[in-house]
């Protein structure tokens, strides 16, 4: 077994006895040893279990190896080291410990060969002079085998190539090599008194020449203690040193003097010495010796192996200067093993493999490793996919209509899109590709290289459904592609949709549409384009005007509040001053002062809705828990109001008990003219369970406010009552929602329908208000099996001309979009798209919300927007960031949130950028 620390403590030659110790001491020592052994075994088991969960725990690997080495578990130790070496490059210390343990066990030739293999793996991780020296010395032990001498020389030569230029540690290798050759010379000497044969004389001369050559090579390299090596050569050589050697020696001394400041800086610096190494690298780069540049990079990486930028610079140098396949690929492989989280290193590796014509299967395998490397942001996966797709595209011969490479490229594009949607979004909650750059590139390949414009249109249609239809630059990208490889009809259709959907730069797309019609359109086309653009710009200007008015009103309100606060502070100050000087009843003064405080506290607060009507603030707070917020004003005749007033005016106010929220539901959107709402609702909710109380809310005049609280005996009954949501009561849909205090739960939302993309469901707009569910089903069922139809109504139950149609699968829904979009129903042209509801608006603080022409969105890096990236829009005109409605099937839903609110984070794009896009073919 391996010689462990525990075995070293035992007396040599007598492992069973404890020397002169008595029996009691032996038993105590044995007991302590058993306890320690059990603890170590438990710790080993724990570390192995931890590594089974997370194999990339570096410190756990180290602790396990240390314990196994201490316990002498050779088999487990080998396995642990093997697993760690497969995942990480091992440090010099770990390799030396491993090699020394294996050397002790190697006695047979086959075992020695395994040690040689282990050395070969060790020297590939880092450039370590100590490992090379250990390797060379170990190989000397096999000198008696066939070809042993040549093997030793080969290893020494490789060691000198790798680290022979090391200024501080290279001398030891040169001296070991010379000692080996001197030993060979001693064995070649003839016996004393004998005359060597011509063959022996030739061997002696050849061996002497080898040693001379080693001296001359070493003296031409700037190494520490060069003077001692030169003196040794003078003493050893029987002949004068050649002038060429002396000249090279002096030149190396001069070079050594230039290197000494950098070596001294490294010697005195603290780890990681990155700045000192970088200065040394810059110095060697100016000198331009590739071998020395490579060595200083390797020395720096041995101490800074987790610095991705250093690996990137080293690999870039190798790619551009040395271009040696084995050297380049080895460096790239070590880079990604040390910094697997850095996507740039993986991309450089794939490019290097392609550059050196590595087999396709190996490149694909390396790409799969990259996907499993665990990148730290979603955009990294987009970049690695794009690099791999670029490589696959370069393999395709597009002169052929179809090929294996082309099918592989298309399959990879589809897999990339699905991978970003499934794997990346699940981990990062985003795909990392909001602009769908991969799908855009796929569409360009199909259109330009495969002449498959139909597929390109399908891809762009998918791109627009992912929330990109509101950006002008996305439409112009598609328009340019259609202009170059499509036809005028599709260009016109795309621009018409762009005019309707674009919310950041509508003026630009309107201008492009008019330009198209001016050059190629008929009079009818021109008239249609002018009418559409004028209508669209009119709506945009109207929305902007409303936003400006709203901002001005908010600013005025804020000024009024500020004036009120100022006045209140003045009154408070005057009150305090009067209190100090006032004489008389101290109690009366205290009461007056308290009154002043009470008045001052109320002034700056916002007046709650219903305060003037005598409605409690607690009751008014509950209005917001309904599905659509506040109720509408009563619109019934005056007589019923008066009747309700006479019967409800004197009813005492009822406070809402928030402790019973779990057994209570909030009911809203009821008719204001409802007679006896308590009795009506008690009867309606009786089927859900025992109703304890129905608390209808009235104002101080006794008018029913259209909402109430229904309290049940059991919590299960309250849950069942939620199923009655949207039930028609007196011609209006009744809203039933959980009773939740929104002041305590501001993010609480109740919505029974999906708010995300549903590819099997359609959103239809533009329907006539008279269209019924049965009539719409008759139209839709011709394109697939309709599972459900929902007509959207307002709070009064009146249709809004919108509907959601659910099909069995995505294919049927997609077919229905193609066939039904633009269809005429009762003289109304309907719009059909995949259901992708806009994000629901969140409450915002009053602030500026209008900018005449917002800048387009821009993708920032992982650290966000830099301080120098300042907006040139005046602060008074800057737009507040709002959630923006998603677009589906290239269209934005006609909802107030989608049409009136500005988009968030528009891309920055100058006029010059747009000009380039318009002129691009």
mmCIF file of C-alpha atoms in Angstrom, residues 31 130 207 242 256 325 339 367 385 478 627 645 692 752 889 898:
data_model
loop_
_atom_site.group_PDB
_atom_site.id
_atom_site.type_symbol
_atom_site.label_atom_id
_atom_site.label_comp_id
_atom_site.label_asym_id
_atom_site.label_seq_id
_atom_site.Cartn_x
_atom_site.Cartn_y
_atom_site.Cartn_z
ATOM 1 C CA UNK A 31 -8.896 3.032 21.109
ATOM 2 C CA UNK A 130 9.482 20.606 -11.022
ATOM 3 C CA UNK A 207 29.533 11.736 -26.056
ATOM 4 C CA UNK A 242 34.862 29.122 -29.033
ATOM 5 C CA UNK A 256 19.460 38.727 -18.276
ATOM 6 C CA UNK A 325 -2.106 22.905 -34.124
ATOM 7 C CA UNK A 339 -12.676 28.831 -16.743
ATOM 8 C CA UNK A 367 -20.101 22.242 -28.296
ATOM 9 C CA UNK A 385 -25.331 28.835 -30.074
ATOM 10 C CA UNK A 478 -38.042 42.451 -42.189
ATOM 11 C CA UNK A 627 -61.128 42.470 -10.870
ATOM 12 C CA UNK A 645 -82.140 56.860 0.498
ATOM 13 C CA UNK A 692 -73.219 34.087 7.962
ATOM 14 C CA UNK A 752 -59.034 33.660 -14.186
ATOM 15 C CA UNK A 889 -48.727 37.613 -34.720
ATOM 16 C CA UNK A 898 -51.140 48.766 -25.175
#
